[in-house]
Amino acid sequence: MALVDTKKMFKAAYKEGFAVGAFNVNNMEITQGIIAAIAEEKAPLILQISRGAREYASMSYLRAIIDVAVAENPDIPIVMHLDHGDTFETCKQCVDDGFTSVMVDASHSSFEENIATTKKVVDYAHARGVVVEAELGQLGGIEEDVVGVHSDDVMKHLTDPDQVVEFVGKTGCDSLAIAIGTSHGAYKFKSEPKLAFDVIEEVGRKLPGYPLVMHGSSSVLKEFKDLINKYGGKMPDAMGVPEEAIGRAVKMAICKVNIDTDLRMALTAKIRQVFCETPGEFDPRKYLGPGREAIKKMVKHKLHVLGCAGKAAACL
Ligand code: 13P
């Protein structure tokens, strides 16, 4: 099977109350860890690539790695998605490069400008059979070069449910990322994590049957945070979205859940552990291998949190 878009998977996700995991990839080991997990769990998959990932690895290498993953897993629907396209030009380039889904993030401009930029991307992408995710409201934290609002202020920049019908109607976007109090990165909350479930509920009511997207969804798993801190790292105040909250959101209209930080922390934790426990080791396979295995185990677990394990066939 060739790469697919998100239409069938979001339809199944909405109907059956699960979400598809959207995992960020930057290199071979991260991709292989994710693919091994979805192959064992028979889950649909969105592999997402940020502008930073394109610059780091180069699109031709990433594309070749993803092509192998697709060829080796003919029964699994896999989407290649642009994460946070900040301009029309970036989105256009990705459509031209064969992405099957792009995100245009003009959420930092005015409502009118966001509509105009999103509509321009939608017109270009739809004419070439590519689906578009847009964003309304603002997230916190830093996603590579996309700087969000300060995490203390996220609750002031939530998606306004009164704007969503006009936004989706005027742009024609296929899915919508909403701001519900999460931030990108490992420092999402200073105290008790809080998500605006009332916003998901209200937006869901205004857009029945329409797929919503949750960014900043890493949980900052204790296992990896502890390993990082034990083996010389310094992330004492890291805090993520509790998995019970994610489980609750996916039963609502959230059909796509974005995870990057948990992948980074799994890989970093294992590399730190190998470096500290066996300081004489200098074969990259001896630390990247355990990192890849940790990613696989973590992603398998996430697929159950999202409810999409075993759902590959339902998305075809
Ligand atoms: P995390 O930093 O919580 O993994 O979020 C990633 C994300 O939303 C990418 O768009």
GROMACS .gro file of C-alpha atoms and ligand atoms in nm:
model
  326
    1MET     CA    1   0.000   0.000   0.000
    2ALA     CA    2   0.121   0.351  -0.078
    3LEU     CA    3   0.111   0.635   0.175
    4VAL     CA    4  -0.248   0.733   0.260
    5ASP     CA    5  -0.415   1.053   0.379
    6THR     CA    6  -0.599   1.091   0.712
    7LYS     CA    7  -0.959   1.082   0.586
    8LYS     CA    8  -1.046   0.717   0.651
    9MET     CA    9  -0.849   0.696   0.974
   10PHE     CA   10  -1.017   1.005   1.121
   11LYS     CA   11  -1.359   0.876   1.019
   12ALA     CA   12  -1.293   0.546   1.200
   13ALA     CA   13  -1.133   0.725   1.496
   14TYR     CA   14  -1.428   0.958   1.540
   15LYS     CA   15  -1.683   0.678   1.509
   16GLU     CA   16  -1.504   0.432   1.737
   17GLY     CA   17  -1.369   0.678   1.997
   18PHE     CA   18  -0.995   0.637   1.950
   19ALA     CA   19  -0.719   0.866   1.822
   20VAL     CA   20  -0.436   0.803   1.578
   21GLY     CA   21  -0.088   0.861   1.718
   22ALA     CA   22   0.111   1.124   1.530
   23PHE     CA   23   0.477   1.069   1.611
   24ASN     CA   24   0.759   1.304   1.508
   25VAL     CA   25   1.052   1.149   1.322
   26ASN     CA   26   1.403   1.284   1.267
   27ASN     CA   27   1.615   0.979   1.192
   28MET     CA   28   1.622   0.606   1.122
   29GLU     CA   29   1.622   0.474   1.478
   30ILE     CA   30   1.322   0.681   1.589
   31THR     CA   31   1.127   0.577   1.279
   32GLN     CA   32   1.219   0.210   1.318
   33GLY     CA   33   1.116   0.209   1.684
   34ILE     CA   34   0.775   0.356   1.598
   35ILE     CA   35   0.724   0.125   1.299
   36ALA     CA   36   0.814  -0.187   1.500
   37ALA     CA   37   0.549  -0.087   1.756
   38ILE     CA   38   0.267  -0.021   1.507
   39ALA     CA   39   0.350  -0.339   1.313
   40GLU     CA   40   0.312  -0.549   1.630
   41GLU     CA   41   0.002  -0.364   1.747
   42LYS     CA   42  -0.163  -0.335   1.402
   43ALA     CA   43  -0.231   0.035   1.451
   44PRO     CA   44  -0.278   0.314   1.194
   45LEU     CA   45   0.005   0.566   1.196
   46ILE     CA   46   0.082   0.930   1.123
   47LEU     CA   47   0.454   0.995   1.085
   48GLN     CA   48   0.511   1.366   1.117
   49ILE     CA   49   0.801   1.572   1.000
   50SER     CA   50   0.867   1.927   1.118
   51ARG     CA   51   1.053   2.194   0.926
   52GLY     CA   52   1.344   2.136   1.165
   53ALA     CA   53   1.343   1.763   1.085
   54ARG     CA   54   1.355   1.841   0.713
   55GLU     CA   55   1.656   2.063   0.771
   56TYR     CA   56   1.828   1.814   1.005
   57ALA     CA   57   1.795   1.490   0.811
   58SER     CA   58   1.708   1.619   0.461
   59MET     CA   59   1.383   1.520   0.302
   60SER     CA   60   1.538   1.266   0.066
   61TYR     CA   61   1.676   1.058   0.355
   62LEU     CA   62   1.354   1.082   0.557
   63ARG     CA   63   1.146   0.993   0.253
   64ALA     CA   64   1.362   0.688   0.176
   65ILE     CA   65   1.330   0.563   0.535
   66ILE     CA   66   0.952   0.612   0.528
   67ASP     CA   67   0.924   0.440   0.188
   68VAL     CA   68   1.089   0.131   0.336
   69ALA     CA   69   0.853   0.141   0.634
   70VAL     CA   70   0.552   0.161   0.401
   71ALA     CA   71   0.677  -0.119   0.172
   72GLU     CA   72   0.747  -0.350   0.466
   73ASN     CA   73   0.405  -0.292   0.625
   74PRO     CA   74   0.149  -0.328   0.346
   75ASP     CA   75  -0.141  -0.384   0.587
   76ILE     CA   76  -0.082  -0.068   0.790
   77PRO     CA   77  -0.214   0.271   0.673
   78ILE     CA   78   0.066   0.526   0.711
   79VAL     CA   79   0.039   0.903   0.659
   80MET     CA   80   0.336   1.133   0.595
   81HIS     CA   81   0.240   1.463   0.757
   82LEU     CA   82   0.405   1.805   0.783
   83ASP     CA   83   0.400   1.924   1.145
   84HIS     CA   84   0.361   2.302   1.191
   85GLY     CA   85   0.408   2.442   0.842
   86ASP     CA   86   0.454   2.809   0.924
   87THR     CA   87   0.417   2.953   0.573
   88PHE     CA   88   0.233   2.879   0.250
   89GLU     CA   89   0.571   2.812   0.082
   90THR     CA   90   0.669   2.542   0.334
   91CYS     CA   91   0.332   2.372   0.294
   92LYS     CA   92   0.350   2.397  -0.086
   93GLN     CA   93   0.697   2.244  -0.085
   94CYS     CA   94   0.575   1.952   0.123
   95VAL     CA   95   0.272   1.894  -0.100
   96ASP     CA   96   0.512   1.895  -0.397
   97ASP     CA   97   0.743   1.653  -0.210
   98GLY     CA   98   0.468   1.393  -0.178
   99PHE     CA   99   0.338   1.449   0.175
  100THR     CA  100  -0.017   1.315   0.206
  101SER     CA  101  -0.113   1.561   0.480
  102VAL     CA  102   0.016   1.905   0.582
  103MET     CA  103  -0.043   2.126   0.881
  104VAL     CA  104  -0.055   2.499   0.826
  105ASP     CA  105  -0.001   2.683   1.152
  106ALA     CA  106  -0.098   3.047   1.115
  107SER     CA  107  -0.243   3.052   1.465
  108HIS     CA  108  -0.015   3.336   1.573
  109SER     CA  109  -0.160   3.579   1.322
  110SER     CA  110  -0.502   3.746   1.342
  111PHE     CA  111  -0.819   3.542   1.288
  112GLU     CA  112  -0.861   3.690   0.939
  113GLU     CA  113  -0.498   3.627   0.840
  114ASN     CA  114  -0.515   3.275   0.979
  115ILE     CA  115  -0.820   3.213   0.758
  116ALA     CA  116  -0.649   3.363   0.452
  117THR     CA  117  -0.324   3.164   0.489
  118THR     CA  118  -0.505   2.842   0.573
  119LYS     CA  119  -0.742   2.881   0.277
  120LYS     CA  120  -0.449   2.938   0.040
  121VAL     CA  121  -0.284   2.615   0.161
  122VAL     CA  122  -0.614   2.423   0.144
  123ASP     CA  123  -0.675   2.534  -0.216
  124TYR     CA  124  -0.326   2.426  -0.322
  125ALA     CA  125  -0.327   2.098  -0.126
  126HIS     CA  126  -0.681   1.985  -0.212
  127ALA     CA  127  -0.617   2.037  -0.583
  128ARG     CA  128  -0.341   1.777  -0.543
  129GLY     CA  129  -0.528   1.533  -0.320
  130VAL     CA  130  -0.355   1.633   0.004
  131VAL     CA  131  -0.543   1.698   0.330
  132VAL     CA  132  -0.482   1.996   0.558
  133GLU     CA  133  -0.474   2.041   0.937
  134ALA     CA  134  -0.504   2.398   1.066
  135GLU     CA  135  -0.478   2.552   1.414
  136LEU     CA  136  -0.700   2.794   1.600
  137GLY     CA  137  -0.600   2.924   1.943
  138GLN     CA  138  -0.243   2.915   2.070
  139LEU     CA  139  -0.037   2.648   2.239
  140GLY     CA  140   0.245   2.710   2.481
  141GLY     CA  141   0.611   2.611   2.474
  142ILE     CA  142   0.858   2.589   2.191
  143GLU     CA  143   0.828   2.349   1.901
  144GLU     CA  144   1.166   2.390   1.734
  145ASP     CA  145   1.139   2.732   1.570
  146VAL     CA  146   0.768   2.776   1.645
  147VAL     CA  147   0.750   2.971   1.971
  148GLY     CA  148   0.417   2.947   2.149
  149VAL     CA  149   0.276   3.152   2.433
  150HIS     CA  150   0.440   3.126   2.777
  151SER     CA  151   0.317   2.811   2.952
  152ASP     CA  152   0.180   3.028   3.237
  153ASP     CA  153  -0.050   3.192   2.984
  154VAL     CA  154  -0.187   2.895   2.786
  155MET     CA  155  -0.525   2.911   2.956
  156LYS     CA  156  -0.567   3.266   2.820
  157HIS     CA  157  -0.517   3.154   2.460
  158LEU     CA  158  -0.754   2.861   2.434
  159THR     CA  159  -0.952   2.805   2.116
  160ASP     CA  160  -1.268   3.013   2.113
  161PRO     CA  161  -1.550   2.769   2.029
  162ASP     CA  162  -1.748   3.059   1.882
  163GLN     CA  163  -1.493   3.093   1.600
  164VAL     CA  164  -1.461   2.733   1.484
  165VAL     CA  165  -1.763   2.705   1.253
  166GLU     CA  166  -1.665   3.019   1.061
  167PHE     CA  167  -1.299   2.912   1.049
  168VAL     CA  168  -1.365   2.562   0.915
  169GLY     CA  169  -1.638   2.687   0.680
  170LYS     CA  170  -1.423   2.960   0.526
  171THR     CA  171  -1.098   2.761   0.500
  172GLY     CA  172  -1.221   2.410   0.418
  173CYS     CA  173  -0.950   2.256   0.639
  174ASP     CA  174  -0.987   1.882   0.701
  175SER     CA  175  -0.900   1.878   1.071
  176LEU     CA  176  -0.841   2.137   1.340
  177ALA     CA  177  -0.579   2.157   1.614
  178ILE     CA  178  -0.735   2.322   1.916
  179ALA     CA  179  -0.565   2.487   2.214
  180ILE     CA  180  -0.689   2.323   2.534
  181GLY     CA  181  -0.412   2.415   2.777
  182THR     CA  182  -0.123   2.199   2.655
  183SER     CA  183   0.225   2.315   2.554
  184HIS     CA  184   0.497   2.165   2.341
  185GLY     CA  185   0.802   2.029   2.520
  186ALA     CA  186   0.875   1.878   2.861
  187TYR     CA  187   0.757   2.163   3.087
  188LYS     CA  188   0.385   2.186   3.032
  189PHE     CA  189   0.260   2.253   3.384
  190LYS     CA  190   0.404   2.397   3.705
  191SER     CA  191   0.149   2.232   3.932
  192GLU     CA  192  -0.161   2.017   3.884
  193PRO     CA  193  -0.204   1.956   3.505
  194LYS     CA  194  -0.530   2.103   3.375
  195LEU     CA  195  -0.692   2.056   3.034
  196ALA     CA  196  -0.994   2.249   2.906
  197PHE     CA  197  -1.227   1.956   2.840
  198ASP     CA  198  -1.513   2.203   2.817
  199VAL     CA  199  -1.348   2.350   2.505
  200ILE     CA  200  -1.319   2.006   2.340
  201GLU     CA  201  -1.679   1.939   2.428
  202GLU     CA  202  -1.806   2.274   2.300
  203VAL     CA  203  -1.604   2.262   1.976
  204GLY     CA  204  -1.719   1.903   1.926
  205ARG     CA  205  -2.079   2.013   1.964
  206LYS     CA  206  -2.037   2.294   1.710
  207LEU     CA  207  -1.862   2.070   1.456
  208PRO     CA  208  -2.034   1.731   1.477
  209GLY     CA  209  -1.839   1.452   1.308
  210TYR     CA  210  -1.534   1.677   1.259
  211PRO     CA  211  -1.186   1.552   1.364
  212LEU     CA  212  -0.995   1.759   1.622
  213VAL     CA  213  -0.623   1.741   1.694
  214MET     CA  214  -0.440   1.759   2.025
  215HIS     CA  215  -0.086   1.895   2.017
  216GLY     CA  216   0.159   1.891   2.307
  217SER     CA  217   0.037   1.551   2.421
  218SER     CA  218   0.350   1.393   2.568
  219SER     CA  219   0.311   1.263   2.919
  220VAL     CA  220   0.677   1.306   3.021
  221LEU     CA  221   0.687   0.951   3.148
  222LYS     CA  222   0.831   0.904   3.495
  223GLU     CA  223   1.044   0.607   3.387
  224PHE     CA  224   1.243   0.820   3.140
  225LYS     CA  225   1.249   1.136   3.349
  226ASP     CA  226   1.395   0.935   3.639
  227LEU     CA  227   1.658   0.770   3.417
  228ILE     CA  228   1.760   1.105   3.267
  229ASN     CA  229   1.792   1.264   3.611
  230LYS     CA  230   1.973   0.959   3.752
  231TYR     CA  231   2.229   0.950   3.472
  232GLY     CA  232   2.348   1.309   3.471
  233GLY     CA  233   2.059   1.487   3.302
  234LYS     CA  234   1.871   1.776   3.456
  235MET     CA  235   1.496   1.770   3.403
  236PRO     CA  236   1.367   1.781   3.761
  237ASP     CA  237   1.062   1.999   3.691
  238ALA     CA  238   0.950   1.830   3.368
  239MET     CA  239   0.576   1.758   3.366
  240GLY     CA  240   0.343   1.635   3.093
  241VAL     CA  241  -0.020   1.553   3.022
  242PRO     CA  242  -0.144   1.263   3.236
  243GLU     CA  243  -0.238   0.961   3.025
  244GLU     CA  244  -0.584   0.942   3.185
  245ALA     CA  245  -0.652   1.289   3.044
  246ILE     CA  246  -0.547   1.174   2.697
  247GLY     CA  247  -0.767   0.867   2.730
  248ARG     CA  248  -1.059   1.095   2.813
  249ALA     CA  249  -0.990   1.335   2.522
  250VAL     CA  250  -0.976   1.058   2.261
  251LYS     CA  251  -1.323   0.941   2.364
  252MET     CA  252  -1.441   1.291   2.265
  253ALA     CA  253  -1.369   1.445   1.921
  254ILE     CA  254  -0.987   1.425   1.943
  255CYS     CA  255  -0.882   1.200   1.653
  256LYS     CA  256  -0.507   1.279   1.631
  257VAL     CA  257  -0.265   1.302   1.923
  258ASN     CA  258   0.082   1.455   1.867
  259ILE     CA  259   0.379   1.305   2.050
  260ASP     CA  260   0.741   1.411   2.018
  261THR     CA  261   0.886   1.484   2.363
  262ASP     CA  262   0.817   1.131   2.493
  263LEU     CA  263   1.016   0.989   2.197
  264ARG     CA  264   1.305   1.226   2.263
  265MET     CA  265   1.310   1.143   2.633
  266ALA     CA  266   1.300   0.765   2.574
  267LEU     CA  267   1.598   0.784   2.339
  268THR     CA  268   1.792   1.027   2.560
  269ALA     CA  269   1.729   0.826   2.877
  270LYS     CA  270   1.868   0.505   2.727
  271ILE     CA  271   2.168   0.675   2.570
  272ARG     CA  272   2.251   0.842   2.904
  273GLN     CA  273   2.216   0.509   3.083
  274VAL     CA  274   2.454   0.330   2.845
  275PHE     CA  275   2.707   0.614   2.857
  276CYS     CA  276   2.708   0.619   3.238
  277GLU     CA  277   2.700   0.244   3.299
  278THR     CA  278   2.952   0.154   3.029
  279PRO     CA  279   3.173   0.460   2.981
  280GLY     CA  280   3.413   0.263   2.760
  281GLU     CA  281   3.142   0.200   2.500
  282PHE     CA  282   3.183   0.383   2.170
  283ASP     CA  283   2.986   0.170   1.922
  284PRO     CA  284   2.676   0.378   1.828
  285ARG     CA  285   2.473   0.059   1.784
  286LYS     CA  286   2.523  -0.015   2.154
  287TYR     CA  287   2.341   0.302   2.263
  288LEU     CA  288   2.113   0.380   1.967
  289GLY     CA  289   1.989   0.018   1.972
  290PRO     CA  290   1.860   0.035   2.333
  291GLY     CA  291   1.717   0.380   2.253
  292ARG     CA  292   1.526   0.238   1.956
  293GLU     CA  293   1.398  -0.050   2.169
  294ALA     CA  294   1.280   0.192   2.439
  295ILE     CA  295   1.090   0.392   2.175
  296LYS     CA  296   0.923   0.076   2.048
  297LYS     CA  297   0.810  -0.024   2.398
  298MET     CA  298   0.688   0.326   2.479
  299VAL     CA  299   0.495   0.363   2.151
  300LYS     CA  300   0.329   0.021   2.198
  301HIS     CA  301   0.206   0.144   2.534
  302LYS     CA  302   0.083   0.475   2.385
  303LEU     CA  303  -0.116   0.295   2.115
  304HIS     CA  304  -0.323   0.139   2.394
  305VAL     CA  305  -0.365   0.475   2.569
  306LEU     CA  306  -0.495   0.618   2.240
  307GLY     CA  307  -0.715   0.315   2.178
  308CYS     CA  308  -0.579   0.265   1.825
  309ALA     CA  309  -0.403  -0.070   1.880
  310GLY     CA  310  -0.566  -0.323   1.649
  311LYS     CA  311  -0.741  -0.051   1.445
  312ALA     CA  312  -0.531  -0.059   1.126
  313ALA     CA  313  -0.790  -0.263   0.934
  314ALA     CA  314  -1.074  -0.033   1.043
  315CYS     CA  315  -0.887   0.258   0.880
  316LEU     CA  316  -0.838   0.103   0.536
  31713P     P1  317   0.503   1.717   2.275
  31713P     O1  318   0.615   1.814   2.291
  31713P     O2  319   0.411   1.715   2.393
  31713P     O3  320   0.551   1.581   2.241
  31713P     O4  321   0.412   1.766   2.151
  31713P     C1  322   0.456   1.746   2.020
  31713P     C2  323   0.366   1.814   1.921
  31713P     O5  324   0.258   1.858   1.952
  31713P     C3  325   0.417   1.827   1.783
  31713P     O6  326   0.334   1.904   1.705
   0.00000   0.00000   0.00000
